[in-house]
Amino acid sequence: MPSIAIVGAGPQMGLAIARTFGSQGFDVALISRNRDKLDDLVGKLEAEGVNAAAFPADVLDRAGLTRAIESAAAAFGGIDVLEYSPVGTFGITALTAPTGTEPSHVEFEMNFQLYGAIAATQAVLPAMREAGAGTLLYTTGAGSIWPDPRVANVNAAAAALRNWVMNLHKELADAGTGIQAAHIGIDSSIGVSVIPGIEAARPEQITPLYWDLHTTERDQAELVFKL
């Protein structure tokens, strides 16, 4: 069976992506820091007939993240789709305006968003190259495309990730690898409104974009969700 590894799996987008791919016969590897929360998600998916397993790791620990992905690949016979979408939690992620941004504010976000994504990609890319197939999907808020000064430090790192993904898509496509790399920009809050003026969407409204990029939109480097 094909498999998907979801890095940053949580009860909103992560679970919805797992359900979208699981309903199509995918095994699901869930990766995030909290084992108890992962086990809860695994229980929900298994109750719906989806084969899922938890692989705890912190994206800031790049060696640990690599080990978790390698363990998932060993458990499921490989990773066909990688989805990267860790979300910072309040109290950990400081949101700064441009004039209030210190280098440390961006450094944390770069480690969290860009460097973790690169580490996760390197953990699956060699096997995908050998197979001549695979899908690499990366999620950010739409501030990576249309900056919002209220979250300038997060936007800066998200834009760096988006730029890297667009280049990755071009490199892999131009080389005829058969591997799809794409960015998903989400122009809404998810579940509940977090930033004033930005409407919230249900995760299930967004996840069809991921399936489309894996199946019918493999020539696209980016899809954007807007309410």
Short mmCIF file of C-alpha atoms in Angstrom, two decimals:
data_model
loop_
_atom_site.label_atom_id
_atom_site.label_comp_id
_atom_site.label_asym_id
_atom_site.label_seq_id
_atom_site.Cartn_x
_atom_site.Cartn_y
_atom_site.Cartn_z
CA MET A 1 0.00 0.00 0.00
CA PRO A 2 1.20 3.58 -0.57
CA SER A 3 2.05 5.66 2.47
CA ILE A 4 2.12 9.28 3.57
CA ALA A 5 4.26 10.82 6.32
CA ILE A 6 2.69 13.91 7.89
CA VAL A 7 5.23 16.02 9.77
CA GLY A 8 3.57 18.31 12.29
CA ALA A 9 0.49 16.11 12.54
CA GLY A 10 -2.21 17.61 14.72
CA PRO A 11 -5.97 17.42 15.26
CA GLN A 12 -6.83 19.91 12.50
CA MET A 13 -4.96 19.89 9.19
CA GLY A 14 -2.83 16.86 10.00
CA LEU A 15 -5.81 14.70 10.84
CA ALA A 16 -7.77 15.96 7.84
CA ILE A 17 -4.88 15.23 5.45
CA ALA A 18 -4.52 11.79 7.01
CA ARG A 19 -8.21 11.12 6.44
CA THR A 20 -8.03 12.34 2.84
CA PHE A 21 -5.14 10.06 1.93
CA GLY A 22 -6.20 7.23 4.24
CA SER A 23 -9.59 7.07 2.54
CA GLN A 24 -7.70 6.41 -0.69
CA GLY A 25 -5.88 3.41 0.76
CA PHE A 26 -2.76 5.11 2.14
CA ASP A 27 -0.97 4.01 5.27
CA VAL A 28 -0.38 7.06 7.47
CA ALA A 29 2.71 7.94 9.51
CA LEU A 30 2.04 10.74 12.00
CA ILE A 31 5.04 12.74 13.21
CA SER A 32 5.05 15.43 15.90
CA ARG A 33 6.44 15.99 19.39
CA ASN A 34 3.67 14.68 21.65
CA ARG A 35 3.27 10.89 21.80
CA ASP A 36 -0.06 11.04 23.66
CA LYS A 37 -1.63 13.37 21.10
CA LEU A 38 -0.31 11.23 18.26
CA ASP A 39 -1.74 8.09 19.85
CA ASP A 40 -5.13 9.82 20.08
CA LEU A 41 -5.00 10.65 16.36
CA VAL A 42 -3.95 7.09 15.53
CA GLY A 43 -6.95 5.78 17.50
CA LYS A 44 -9.34 8.04 15.59
CA LEU A 45 -7.93 7.00 12.23
CA GLU A 46 -7.91 3.29 13.04
CA ALA A 47 -11.56 3.56 14.14
CA GLU A 48 -12.26 4.84 10.61
CA GLY A 49 -10.40 1.94 8.99
CA VAL A 50 -7.16 3.82 8.26
CA ASN A 51 -3.86 2.09 9.03
CA ALA A 52 -1.84 4.64 10.99
CA ALA A 53 1.12 4.76 13.35
CA ALA A 54 2.84 7.37 15.52
CA PHE A 55 6.49 8.37 15.22
CA PRO A 56 7.26 11.10 17.79
CA ALA A 57 9.91 13.68 16.85
CA ASP A 58 10.61 17.38 17.24
CA VAL A 59 11.31 19.20 13.96
CA LEU A 60 13.91 21.31 15.79
CA ASP A 61 15.88 18.09 16.40
CA ARG A 62 16.84 17.36 12.82
CA ALA A 63 18.61 14.08 13.60
CA GLY A 64 15.59 12.90 15.58
CA LEU A 65 13.24 13.95 12.79
CA THR A 66 15.31 11.99 10.29
CA ARG A 67 15.21 8.91 12.50
CA ALA A 68 11.42 9.16 12.86
CA ILE A 69 10.93 9.36 9.10
CA GLU A 70 13.32 6.47 8.52
CA SER A 71 11.38 4.43 11.10
CA ALA A 72 8.13 5.23 9.31
CA ALA A 73 9.64 4.20 5.98
CA ALA A 74 10.81 0.91 7.49
CA ALA A 75 7.39 0.25 9.03
CA PHE A 76 5.43 0.97 5.84
CA GLY A 77 7.90 -0.15 3.19
CA GLY A 78 8.75 3.38 2.09
CA ILE A 79 7.22 6.86 2.01
CA ASP A 80 5.34 7.84 -1.15
CA VAL A 81 4.13 11.25 0.03
CA LEU A 82 5.76 13.63 2.50
CA GLU A 83 3.65 16.47 3.90
CA TYR A 84 5.36 19.09 6.07
CA SER A 85 3.20 21.47 8.12
CA PRO A 86 4.32 21.91 11.74
CA VAL A 87 2.55 24.73 13.54
CA GLY A 88 4.02 26.70 16.43
CA THR A 89 2.06 26.96 19.65
CA PHE A 90 1.18 30.12 21.55
CA GLY A 91 3.85 30.87 24.14
CA ILE A 92 6.55 29.33 21.96
CA THR A 93 6.17 31.28 18.73
CA ALA A 94 6.56 35.04 19.20
CA LEU A 95 4.69 37.04 16.57
CA THR A 96 6.55 40.22 15.67
CA ALA A 97 5.97 43.26 13.46
CA PRO A 98 8.83 44.23 11.13
CA THR A 99 10.24 46.97 13.38
CA GLY A 100 9.99 44.75 16.43
CA THR A 101 11.69 41.78 14.85
CA GLU A 102 15.04 40.67 16.24
CA PRO A 103 17.29 38.16 14.45
CA SER A 104 16.39 35.56 17.07
CA HIS A 105 12.69 35.86 16.17
CA VAL A 106 13.43 34.87 12.58
CA GLU A 107 16.11 32.34 13.52
CA PHE A 108 13.62 30.25 15.49
CA GLU A 109 11.12 30.31 12.63
CA MET A 110 13.77 29.39 10.07
CA ASN A 111 14.75 26.37 12.17
CA PHE A 112 11.11 25.43 12.59
CA GLN A 113 9.90 25.96 9.03
CA LEU A 114 12.74 25.88 6.50
CA TYR A 115 15.47 23.79 8.10
CA GLY A 116 13.06 21.16 9.37
CA ALA A 117 11.53 20.90 5.90
CA ILE A 118 14.95 20.43 4.32
CA ALA A 119 15.85 17.71 6.82
CA ALA A 120 12.56 15.89 6.25
CA THR A 121 13.01 16.10 2.49
CA GLN A 122 16.52 14.70 2.58
CA ALA A 123 15.20 11.75 4.61
CA VAL A 124 12.85 10.65 1.82
CA LEU A 125 14.31 12.03 -1.40
CA PRO A 126 16.95 9.36 -2.16
CA ALA A 127 14.37 6.56 -2.12
CA MET A 128 11.97 8.64 -4.22
CA ARG A 129 14.71 9.27 -6.77
CA GLU A 130 15.44 5.56 -6.92
CA ALA A 131 11.75 4.77 -7.40
CA GLY A 132 11.27 7.54 -9.96
CA ALA A 133 8.14 8.70 -8.14
CA GLY A 134 7.01 10.57 -5.06
CA THR A 135 5.25 13.67 -3.79
CA LEU A 136 6.63 16.37 -1.50
CA LEU A 137 4.10 18.86 -0.09
CA TYR A 138 4.81 21.84 2.15
CA THR A 139 2.25 24.04 3.89
CA THR A 140 2.48 27.67 5.01
CA GLY A 141 0.09 30.48 5.66
CA ALA A 142 -0.52 32.79 2.73
CA GLY A 143 1.69 35.39 4.39
CA SER A 144 4.52 33.62 2.56
CA ILE A 145 2.95 35.08 -0.61
CA TRP A 146 1.14 38.19 0.64
CA PRO A 147 2.98 39.42 3.76
CA ASP A 148 1.08 40.50 6.87
CA PRO A 149 3.07 42.93 9.06
CA ARG A 150 1.48 41.51 12.20
CA VAL A 151 3.43 38.27 11.74
CA ALA A 152 6.53 39.53 9.94
CA ASN A 153 8.99 37.05 11.42
CA VAL A 154 6.78 34.05 10.63
CA ASN A 155 6.17 35.40 7.11
CA ALA A 156 9.90 35.77 6.49
CA ALA A 157 10.62 32.11 7.25
CA ALA A 158 7.50 30.93 5.43
CA ALA A 159 8.54 32.90 2.36
CA ALA A 160 11.98 31.30 2.52
CA LEU A 161 10.38 27.86 2.64
CA ARG A 162 8.08 28.73 -0.26
CA ASN A 163 11.01 29.95 -2.35
CA TRP A 164 12.97 26.78 -1.64
CA VAL A 165 10.00 24.60 -2.57
CA MET A 166 9.43 26.45 -5.84
CA ASN A 167 13.09 25.89 -6.73
CA LEU A 168 12.84 22.24 -5.66
CA HIS A 169 9.81 21.77 -7.92
CA LYS A 170 11.67 23.21 -10.89
CA GLU A 171 14.82 21.19 -10.30
CA LEU A 172 12.96 17.89 -9.93
CA ALA A 173 10.66 18.58 -12.88
CA ASP A 174 13.43 19.73 -15.19
CA ALA A 175 15.43 16.60 -14.38
CA GLY A 176 12.45 14.35 -15.17
CA THR A 177 12.60 12.63 -11.79
CA GLY A 178 8.87 11.85 -11.58
CA ILE A 179 8.81 13.53 -8.17
CA GLN A 180 6.31 16.31 -7.48
CA ALA A 181 7.22 19.11 -5.06
CA ALA A 182 4.67 21.81 -4.29
CA HIS A 183 3.68 24.49 -1.83
CA ILE A 184 0.20 24.97 -0.38
CA GLY A 185 -0.59 28.48 0.85
CA ILE A 186 -3.56 28.73 3.19
CA ASP A 187 -5.18 32.17 3.17
CA SER A 188 -7.37 31.67 6.21
CA SER A 189 -7.30 30.63 9.81
CA ILE A 190 -8.10 26.98 10.40
CA GLY A 191 -10.91 25.92 12.70
CA VAL A 192 -11.13 29.21 14.58
CA SER A 193 -10.11 32.73 13.61
CA VAL A 194 -6.73 33.64 15.10
CA ILE A 195 -5.83 36.89 13.33
CA PRO A 196 -8.57 39.58 13.20
CA GLY A 197 -10.03 39.96 9.73
CA ILE A 198 -8.97 36.52 8.54
CA GLU A 199 -11.89 34.12 8.29
CA ALA A 200 -11.54 30.54 9.51
CA ALA A 201 -11.92 27.51 7.25
CA ARG A 202 -12.65 23.89 8.07
CA PRO A 203 -9.67 21.59 7.38
CA GLU A 204 -11.84 19.45 5.11
CA GLN A 205 -12.28 22.44 2.81
CA ILE A 206 -8.52 22.64 2.28
CA THR A 207 -7.33 19.04 1.98
CA PRO A 208 -8.57 18.44 -1.60
CA LEU A 209 -5.66 20.66 -2.72
CA TYR A 210 -3.20 18.12 -1.33
CA TRP A 211 -4.83 15.24 -3.13
CA ASP A 212 -4.98 17.23 -6.38
CA LEU A 213 -1.25 18.02 -6.21
CA HIS A 214 -0.50 14.34 -5.69
CA THR A 215 -2.74 13.19 -8.54
CA THR A 216 -4.04 15.60 -11.19
CA GLU A 217 -1.99 18.78 -10.62
CA ARG A 218 1.53 17.38 -10.67
CA ASP A 219 2.78 20.10 -12.96
CA GLN A 220 1.84 22.79 -10.44
CA ALA A 221 4.41 24.20 -8.03
CA GLU A 222 1.78 25.84 -5.85
CA LEU A 223 -1.91 25.92 -4.99
CA VAL A 224 -3.49 28.54 -2.73
CA PHE A 225 -6.60 28.06 -0.65
CA LYS A 226 -8.86 31.09 -0.28
CA LEU A 227 -12.33 31.20 1.22
#
